[in-house]
Amino acid sequence: MFAVVFDKNTTDENTAKDIEYYIYKIGCDVNITLENDKLHYEPNLLDSTYAMNKPKTLDLLLQKGTFPSKWLTRDIATEFLVFFRENSDGIKDKKASPELLEFIKTPRYKEFKEEKFKLIKKLLDHGQDPKDYVVLKSILKIVNDEKEFDELVEGRNR
């Protein structure tokens, strides 16, 4: 299943069809992990699907019971840091630059955040532990933009 997810020549639609075949016809485990001595963690199929930007396959895996791992939350938090760095001075020494504080007011950032928050909501709805988002919460707190995130996870970690 990992091979089809990592195949850049296979469309998201075809990847989802192939994964569905593996699940229904062959009986493959949707919570399989990739074991590799070079990695410091074992990504599951959902993590890999997200990394390969295959949202239809990601939705299918969630529907079939793939559990969102804490590693996926790390990837999402990292995307915020990279996005900040690509569009401003970013975060340095746990402080947001003035340029970054202005950037988070732009429609570009708001669209990015909205897209990521939709994904986070979906993951939370499928069993993701809100406590796994501690790194993202810290990043958003640095830029004074954690209020919507808090509202998103409110009540889920009680």
Coordinates of N, CA, C and O in Angstrom, one line a residue:
M1 N 0.8 -1.2 0.0 CA 0.0 0.0 0.0 C 0.9 1.2 0.0 O 0.5 2.2 -0.6
F2 N 2.0 1.2 0.7 CA 2.9 2.4 0.7 C 3.4 2.7 -0.7 O 3.5 3.8 -1.0
A3 N 3.7 1.6 -1.5 CA 4.2 1.9 -2.8 C 3.3 2.7 -3.6 O 3.7 3.6 -4.3
V4 N 2.0 2.4 -3.6 CA 1.0 3.1 -4.4 C 0.8 4.5 -3.9 O 0.7 5.5 -4.6
V5 N 0.9 4.7 -2.6 CA 0.8 6.1 -2.0 C 2.0 6.9 -2.4 O 1.9 8.1 -2.8
F6 N 3.2 6.3 -2.4 CA 4.4 7.1 -2.7 C 4.6 7.3 -4.2 O 5.5 8.0 -4.7
D7 N 3.9 6.6 -5.1 CA 4.0 6.7 -6.5 C 3.5 8.0 -7.0 O 2.3 8.3 -7.0
K8 N 4.4 8.9 -7.4 CA 4.1 10.2 -7.9 C 3.3 10.2 -9.2 O 2.7 11.2 -9.6
N9 N 3.4 9.1 -9.9 CA 2.7 9.0 -11.2 C 1.3 8.5 -11.1 O 0.6 8.4 -12.1
T10 N 0.9 8.1 -9.9 CA -0.4 7.6 -9.7 C -1.3 8.7 -9.1 O -0.9 9.3 -8.1
T11 N -2.4 9.1 -9.7 CA -3.2 10.2 -9.2 C -3.8 9.8 -7.9 O -3.9 8.6 -7.5
D12 N -4.3 10.8 -7.2 CA -4.9 10.7 -5.9 C -6.2 9.7 -6.1 O -6.4 8.8 -5.3
E13 N -6.9 9.9 -7.1 CA -8.1 9.1 -7.4 C -7.8 7.7 -7.6 O -8.4 6.8 -7.0
N14 N -6.7 7.4 -8.3 CA -6.3 6.0 -8.6 C -5.7 5.4 -7.3 O -5.8 4.2 -7.0
T15 N -5.0 6.2 -6.6 CA -4.4 5.7 -5.3 C -5.5 5.3 -4.4 O -5.5 4.2 -3.8
A16 N -6.6 6.1 -4.3 CA -7.7 5.8 -3.4 C -8.4 4.5 -3.9 O -8.7 3.6 -3.0
K17 N -8.5 4.3 -5.2 CA -9.1 3.1 -5.7 C -8.2 1.9 -5.3 O -8.7 0.8 -4.9
D18 N -6.9 2.0 -5.5 CA -6.0 0.9 -5.2 C -6.0 0.6 -3.7 O -6.1 -0.6 -3.4
I19 N -6.0 1.6 -2.9 CA -6.1 1.4 -1.4 C -7.4 0.7 -1.0 O -7.3 -0.3 -0.2
E20 N -8.4 1.1 -1.6 CA -9.7 0.5 -1.3 C -9.7 -1.0 -1.7 O -10.2 -1.9 -1.0
Y21 N -9.1 -1.3 -2.9 CA -8.9 -2.7 -3.3 C -8.1 -3.5 -2.3 O -8.5 -4.6 -1.9
Y22 N -7.0 -2.9 -1.8 CA -6.1 -3.6 -0.8 C -6.9 -3.9 0.5 O -6.8 -4.9 1.1
I23 N -7.8 -2.9 0.8 CA -8.5 -3.1 2.1 C -9.6 -4.2 1.9 O -9.7 -5.1 2.7
Y24 N -10.4 -4.0 0.9 CA -11.6 -4.9 0.7 C -11.3 -6.3 0.2 O -11.8 -7.3 0.6
K25 N -10.4 -6.3 -0.8 CA -10.2 -7.6 -1.5 C -9.1 -8.4 -0.9 O -9.1 -9.6 -0.9
I26 N -8.1 -7.7 -0.4 CA -6.9 -8.4 0.2 C -6.9 -8.5 1.7 O -6.3 -9.3 2.3
G27 N -7.7 -7.5 2.3 CA -7.8 -7.5 3.8 C -6.6 -6.8 4.5 O -6.3 -7.2 5.6
C28 N -5.9 -5.9 3.8 CA -4.8 -5.2 4.4 C -5.2 -4.3 5.6 O -6.3 -3.8 5.6
D29 N -4.3 -4.2 6.5 CA -4.5 -3.4 7.7 C -4.4 -1.9 7.4 O -3.3 -1.5 7.0
V30 N -5.4 -1.1 7.6 CA -5.3 0.3 7.4 C -4.4 1.1 8.3 O -4.0 2.2 8.1
N31 N -4.0 0.4 9.4 CA -3.1 1.0 10.4 C -1.7 0.5 10.3 O -0.9 0.6 11.2
I32 N -1.4 0.0 9.1 CA 0.0 -0.4 8.9 C 1.0 0.7 9.1 O 0.7 1.9 8.8
T33 N 2.2 0.4 9.5 CA 3.2 1.4 9.7 C 4.4 1.1 8.8 O 4.6 -0.1 8.5
L34 N 5.2 2.1 8.4 CA 6.4 1.9 7.6 C 7.6 1.8 8.6 O 7.9 2.7 9.2
E35 N 8.1 0.6 8.7 CA 9.3 0.4 9.5 C 10.6 0.6 8.7 O 10.7 0.0 7.6
N36 N 11.4 1.4 9.2 CA 12.7 1.8 8.5 C 13.7 2.2 9.5 O 13.4 3.1 10.3
D37 N 14.8 1.5 9.5 CA 15.9 1.8 10.5 C 16.4 3.3 10.4 O 17.0 3.8 11.3
K38 N 16.2 3.9 9.2 CA 16.7 5.3 9.0 C 15.8 6.3 9.6 O 16.2 7.5 9.7
L39 N 14.6 5.9 9.8 CA 13.6 6.9 10.4 C 13.6 6.8 11.9 O 13.9 5.8 12.5
H40 N 13.3 7.9 12.5 CA 13.2 8.0 14.0 C 11.8 7.7 14.5 O 11.5 7.8 15.6
Y41 N 10.9 7.4 13.6 CA 9.5 7.0 13.9 C 9.0 6.1 12.8 O 9.6 5.9 11.8
E42 N 7.8 5.6 13.1 CA 7.2 4.7 12.1 C 5.9 5.3 11.6 O 4.9 5.3 12.2
P43 N 6.0 6.0 10.4 CA 4.8 6.7 9.9 C 3.8 5.6 9.5 O 4.1 4.5 9.0
N44 N 2.5 6.0 9.7 CA 1.5 5.1 9.2 C 1.1 5.5 7.8 O 1.6 6.5 7.2
L45 N 0.1 4.8 7.2 CA -0.3 5.1 5.9 C -0.9 6.5 5.7 O -0.7 7.2 4.7
L46 N -1.6 6.9 6.8 CA -2.2 8.3 6.8 C -1.1 9.4 6.7 O -1.3 10.3 5.9
D47 N -0.1 9.2 7.5 CA 1.0 10.2 7.5 C 1.6 10.3 6.1 O 1.9 11.4 5.6
S48 N 1.9 9.1 5.5 CA 2.5 9.1 4.2 C 1.6 9.7 3.1 O 2.0 10.4 2.2
T49 N 0.3 9.4 3.2 CA -0.7 9.9 2.3 C -0.7 11.5 2.4 O -0.8 12.1 1.3
Y50 N -0.7 12.0 3.6 CA -0.7 13.4 3.7 C 0.6 14.0 3.1 O 0.6 15.0 2.4
A51 N 1.7 13.4 3.4 CA 3.0 13.9 2.9 C 3.0 13.9 1.4 O 3.7 14.7 0.7
M52 N 2.3 13.0 0.7 CA 2.3 12.9 -0.7 C 1.1 13.7 -1.3 O 0.9 13.7 -2.5
N53 N 0.4 14.5 -0.5 CA -0.7 15.4 -0.9 C -1.7 14.6 -1.7 O -2.0 15.0 -2.8
K54 N -2.3 13.6 -1.1 CA -3.4 12.8 -1.7 C -4.6 12.9 -0.8 O -4.9 12.0 0.0
P55 N -5.3 14.0 -0.8 CA -6.5 14.2 0.1 C -7.6 13.2 -0.1 O -8.2 12.9 1.0
K56 N -7.9 12.8 -1.3 CA -9.0 11.8 -1.4 C -8.6 10.5 -0.7 O -9.5 9.8 -0.1
T57 N -7.4 10.1 -0.9 CA -6.9 8.9 -0.2 C -6.9 9.1 1.3 O -7.3 8.1 2.0
L58 N -6.5 10.2 1.7 CA -6.5 10.5 3.2 C -7.9 10.4 3.7 O -8.1 9.7 4.8
D59 N -8.9 11.0 3.0 CA -10.3 10.8 3.5 C -10.8 9.4 3.5 O -11.4 9.0 4.5
L60 N -10.4 8.6 2.5 CA -10.8 7.2 2.5 C -10.2 6.5 3.7 O -10.8 5.7 4.4
L61 N -8.9 6.7 3.9 CA -8.2 6.0 5.1 C -8.9 6.4 6.4 O -9.1 5.5 7.3
L62 N -9.3 7.7 6.6 CA -10.0 8.1 7.8 C -11.3 7.3 7.9 O -11.7 6.9 9.0
Q63 N -12.0 7.3 6.8 CA -13.3 6.6 6.8 C -13.1 5.1 7.1 O -14.0 4.5 7.7
K64 N -12.0 4.5 6.7 CA -11.8 3.1 7.0 C -11.1 2.8 8.3 O -10.8 1.6 8.6
G65 N -10.9 3.8 9.1 CA -10.5 3.6 10.5 C -9.0 3.8 10.7 O -8.5 3.4 11.8
T66 N -8.3 4.4 9.8 CA -6.9 4.7 10.1 C -6.8 5.7 11.1 O -7.4 6.8 11.1
F67 N -6.0 5.4 12.2 CA -5.9 6.3 13.3 C -4.8 7.4 13.0 O -3.7 7.1 12.6
P68 N -5.2 8.7 13.2 CA -4.3 9.8 13.0 C -3.2 9.8 14.1 O -3.5 9.8 15.3
S69 N -2.0 9.7 13.7 CA -0.9 9.6 14.6 C -0.4 11.0 15.1 O -0.7 12.0 14.4
K70 N 0.4 11.0 16.1 CA 0.9 12.3 16.6 C 1.9 12.8 15.6 O 2.2 14.0 15.6
W71 N 2.5 12.0 14.8 CA 3.5 12.4 13.8 C 2.9 13.3 12.8 O 3.6 14.2 12.3
L72 N 1.7 13.1 12.4 CA 1.0 14.0 11.5 C 0.8 15.4 12.0 O 1.0 16.3 11.3
T73 N 0.6 15.5 13.3 CA 0.5 16.8 13.9 C 1.8 17.6 13.8 O 1.8 18.8 13.7
R74 N 2.9 16.8 13.9 CA 4.2 17.4 13.8 C 4.4 18.0 12.4 O 5.0 19.1 12.2
D75 N 4.0 17.2 11.4 CA 4.1 17.7 10.0 C 3.3 19.0 9.8 O 3.7 19.9 9.1
I76 N 2.1 19.0 10.4 CA 1.3 20.2 10.2 C 1.9 21.4 10.9 O 2.0 22.5 10.3
A77 N 2.4 21.2 12.1 CA 3.1 22.3 12.8 C 4.3 22.8 12.0 O 4.6 24.0 11.8
T78 N 5.1 21.9 11.4 CA 6.2 22.2 10.6 C 5.8 23.0 9.4 O 6.5 24.0 9.0
E79 N 4.7 22.7 8.8 CA 4.2 23.4 7.6 C 3.9 24.9 8.0 O 4.2 25.8 7.2
F80 N 3.4 25.2 9.2 CA 3.2 26.5 9.6 C 4.6 27.3 9.7 O 4.7 28.4 9.2
L81 N 5.6 26.6 10.3 CA 6.9 27.2 10.4 C 7.5 27.5 9.0 O 8.0 28.6 8.8
V82 N 7.4 26.6 8.1 CA 7.9 26.8 6.7 C 7.2 27.9 6.0 O 7.8 28.7 5.4
F83 N 5.8 27.9 6.2 CA 5.0 28.9 5.5 C 5.4 30.3 6.1 O 5.5 31.2 5.3
F84 N 5.6 30.4 7.4 CA 6.0 31.7 7.9 C 7.4 32.1 7.4 O 7.6 33.3 7.0
R85 N 8.3 31.2 7.3 CA 9.7 31.5 6.8 C 9.6 31.9 5.3 O 10.4 32.8 4.9
E86 N 8.8 31.2 4.5 CA 8.7 31.5 3.1 C 8.0 32.9 2.8 O 8.2 33.4 1.7
N87 N 7.3 33.4 3.8 CA 6.5 34.6 3.5 C 6.9 35.8 4.4 O 6.2 36.8 4.3
S88 N 7.8 35.6 5.3 CA 8.3 36.6 6.2 C 9.6 36.3 6.8 O 10.2 35.3 6.4
D89 N 10.0 37.0 7.8 CA 11.2 36.6 8.5 C 11.0 35.4 9.4 O 12.0 34.9 9.9
G90 N 9.8 35.0 9.6 CA 9.5 33.8 10.4 C 9.7 34.0 11.9 O 9.7 35.2 12.4
I91 N 9.9 32.9 12.6 CA 10.1 33.0 14.1 C 11.6 32.7 14.4 O 12.2 31.8 13.9
K92 N 12.1 33.6 15.2 CA 13.5 33.5 15.6 C 13.6 33.7 17.1 O 13.0 34.6 17.7
D93 N 14.3 32.8 17.8 CA 14.5 32.8 19.2 C 13.1 32.9 20.0 O 12.9 33.7 20.9
K94 N 12.2 32.1 19.5 CA 10.8 32.0 20.1 C 10.1 33.4 20.0 O 9.3 33.6 20.9
K95 N 10.4 34.2 19.1 CA 9.7 35.5 18.9 C 9.4 35.7 17.4 O 10.1 35.3 16.5
A96 N 8.2 36.3 17.2 CA 7.8 36.6 15.9 C 8.3 37.9 15.4 O 8.3 38.9 16.2
S97 N 8.8 38.0 14.2 CA 9.3 39.2 13.7 C 8.1 40.2 13.4 O 7.0 39.7 13.2
P98 N 8.4 41.5 13.4 CA 7.3 42.4 13.1 C 6.7 42.1 11.7 O 5.5 42.2 11.5
E99 N 7.5 41.7 10.8 CA 7.1 41.3 9.5 C 6.1 40.2 9.5 O 5.1 40.2 8.8
L100 N 6.4 39.2 10.3 CA 5.5 38.0 10.5 C 4.2 38.4 11.1 O 3.1 38.0 10.7
L101 N 4.3 39.3 12.1 CA 3.0 39.7 12.8 C 2.1 40.5 11.8 O 0.9 40.4 12.0
E102 N 2.7 41.1 10.8 CA 1.9 41.8 9.8 C 1.4 40.8 8.8 O 0.2 40.8 8.3
F103 N 2.2 39.8 8.5 CA 1.9 38.8 7.5 C 0.6 38.0 7.9 O -0.2 37.6 7.1
I104 N 0.5 37.7 9.2 CA -0.6 36.8 9.7 C -2.0 37.5 9.5 O -3.0 36.9 9.7
K105 N -1.9 38.8 9.2 CA -3.2 39.6 8.9 C -3.6 39.5 7.5 O -4.7 39.9 7.1
T106 N -2.8 38.9 6.6 CA -3.1 38.8 5.2 C -4.1 37.7 4.8 O -4.1 36.7 5.5
P107 N -4.8 37.9 3.7 CA -5.6 36.8 3.2 C -4.9 35.5 2.9 O -5.4 34.5 3.1
R108 N -3.6 35.7 2.4 CA -2.9 34.5 2.1 C -2.7 33.6 3.3 O -2.8 32.4 3.3
Y109 N -2.3 34.2 4.5 CA -2.2 33.4 5.7 C -3.5 32.9 6.2 O -3.6 31.7 6.6
K110 N -4.5 33.7 6.1 CA -5.9 33.2 6.5 C -6.4 32.1 5.7 O -7.0 31.1 6.3
E111 N -6.1 32.0 4.4 CA -6.5 30.9 3.6 C -5.7 29.6 4.0 O -6.3 28.6 4.1
F112 N -4.4 29.8 4.2 CA -3.5 28.7 4.6 C -4.0 28.1 5.9 O -4.2 26.9 6.1
K113 N -4.3 29.0 6.9 CA -4.7 28.6 8.2 C -6.1 27.9 8.1 O -6.3 26.8 8.8
E114 N -7.0 28.4 7.3 CA -8.3 27.8 7.2 C -8.2 26.4 6.6 O -8.9 25.5 7.1
E115 N -7.4 26.2 5.6 CA -7.2 24.9 5.0 C -6.6 23.9 6.1 O -7.1 22.8 6.2
K116 N -5.6 24.3 6.8 CA -5.0 23.5 7.9 C -6.0 23.2 9.0 O -6.1 22.1 9.5
F117 N -6.8 24.2 9.4 CA -7.8 24.0 10.5 C -8.9 23.0 10.0 O -9.4 22.3 10.9
K118 N -9.3 23.0 8.8 CA -10.2 22.1 8.3 C -9.7 20.6 8.4 O -10.4 19.7 8.8
L119 N -8.4 20.5 8.1 CA -7.8 19.2 8.2 C -7.7 18.8 9.7 O -8.0 17.6 10.0
I120 N -7.3 19.7 10.5 CA -7.2 19.4 12.0 C -8.6 19.0 12.5 O -8.7 18.0 13.3
K121 N -9.6 19.7 12.2 CA -11.0 19.3 12.6 C -11.3 17.9 12.2 O -11.8 17.1 13.0
K122 N -11.0 17.6 10.9 CA -11.3 16.3 10.4 C -10.5 15.2 11.2 O -11.0 14.2 11.6
L123 N -9.2 15.5 11.5 CA -8.4 14.5 12.3 C -8.9 14.4 13.7 O -9.0 13.3 14.2
L124 N -9.3 15.5 14.3 CA -9.9 15.4 15.6 C -11.2 14.6 15.6 O -11.4 13.8 16.6
D125 N -12.0 14.8 14.6 CA -13.3 14.1 14.5 C -13.0 12.6 14.3 O -13.9 11.8 14.6
H126 N -11.8 12.2 13.9 CA -11.5 10.8 13.7 C -10.6 10.3 14.8 O -9.8 9.3 14.5
G127 N -10.6 10.9 15.9 CA -9.9 10.4 17.1 C -8.5 11.0 17.4 O -7.9 10.5 18.3
Q128 N -8.1 12.0 16.7 CA -6.8 12.6 17.0 C -6.9 13.2 18.4 O -7.9 13.8 18.7
D129 N -5.8 13.0 19.2 CA -5.8 13.5 20.5 C -5.4 15.0 20.4 O -4.3 15.3 19.9
P130 N -6.2 15.9 20.9 CA -5.9 17.4 20.9 C -4.5 17.7 21.5 O -3.8 18.6 21.1
K131 N -4.1 16.9 22.5 CA -2.8 17.1 23.2 C -1.6 16.9 22.2 O -0.5 17.4 22.5
D132 N -1.9 16.2 21.1 CA -0.8 16.0 20.1 C -0.4 17.3 19.4 O 0.6 17.4 18.7
Y133 N -1.2 18.3 19.5 CA -1.0 19.6 18.9 C -0.3 20.6 19.7 O -0.3 21.8 19.4
V134 N 0.5 20.2 20.7 CA 1.2 21.1 21.6 C 2.2 22.0 20.9 O 2.3 23.1 21.2
V135 N 2.9 21.4 19.9 CA 3.8 22.2 19.1 C 3.1 23.3 18.3 O 3.6 24.4 18.3
L136 N 2.1 22.9 17.6 CA 1.4 23.9 16.8 C 0.8 25.0 17.7 O 0.8 26.2 17.4
K137 N 0.2 24.6 18.9 CA -0.3 25.6 19.8 C 0.8 26.6 20.2 O 0.6 27.8 20.3
S138 N 2.0 26.1 20.5 CA 3.1 27.0 20.9 C 3.5 27.9 19.7 O 3.7 29.1 20.0
I139 N 3.5 27.4 18.5 CA 3.8 28.3 17.3 C 2.7 29.4 17.2 O 3.1 30.5 17.0
L140 N 1.5 29.0 17.3 CA 0.4 30.0 17.2 C 0.4 31.0 18.3 O 0.1 32.2 18.1
K141 N 0.8 30.6 19.5 CA 0.9 31.5 20.6 C 2.0 32.5 20.4 O 1.8 33.7 20.7
I142 N 3.1 32.1 19.8 CA 4.2 33.1 19.5 C 3.7 34.2 18.6 O 4.1 35.3 18.7
V143 N 2.8 33.9 17.7 CA 2.3 34.9 16.7 C 1.0 35.5 17.2 O 0.3 36.2 16.4
N144 N 0.6 35.2 18.4 CA -0.6 35.7 19.0 C -1.9 35.3 18.1 O -2.8 36.1 17.9
D145 N -1.9 34.1 17.7 CA -3.0 33.6 16.8 C -3.5 32.3 17.2 O -3.9 31.4 16.4
E146 N -3.6 32.1 18.5 CA -4.0 30.8 19.0 C -5.5 30.7 19.4 O -6.0 29.6 19.6
K147 N -6.2 31.8 19.3 CA -7.6 31.9 19.8 C -8.5 30.9 19.0 O -9.2 30.1 19.6
E148 N -8.4 31.0 17.7 CA -9.2 30.1 16.8 C -8.8 28.6 17.0 O -9.7 27.7 17.0
F149 N -7.6 28.4 17.2 CA -7.1 27.0 17.5 C -7.7 26.5 18.8 O -8.2 25.4 18.9
D150 N -7.7 27.3 19.8 CA -8.3 26.9 21.1 C -9.7 26.7 21.0 O -10.3 25.7 21.5
E151 N -10.4 27.5 20.2 CA -11.9 27.2 19.9 C -12.1 25.9 19.2 O -13.1 25.2 19.5
L152 N -11.2 25.6 18.3 CA -11.3 24.4 17.5 C -11.2 23.1 18.4 O -12.0 22.2 18.2
V153 N -10.3 23.1 19.3 CA -10.1 22.0 20.2 C -10.8 22.0 21.5 O -10.8 21.1 22.3
E154 N -11.5 23.2 21.8 CA -12.2 23.3 23.0 C -13.1 22.2 23.3 O -13.9 21.8 22.5
G155 N -13.0 21.7 24.5 CA -13.9 20.6 24.9 C -13.5 19.2 24.5 O -14.0 18.2 24.9
R156 N -12.5 19.1 23.6 CA -12.1 17.8 23.1 C -11.1 17.1 24.0 O -10.9 16.0 23.9
N157 N -10.4 17.9 24.8 CA -9.3 17.3 25.6 C -9.8 17.3 27.1 O -8.9 17.3 28.0
R158 N -11.0 17.3 27.3 CA -11.5 17.2 28.7 C -11.7 15.8 29.1 O -12.0 14.9 28.3

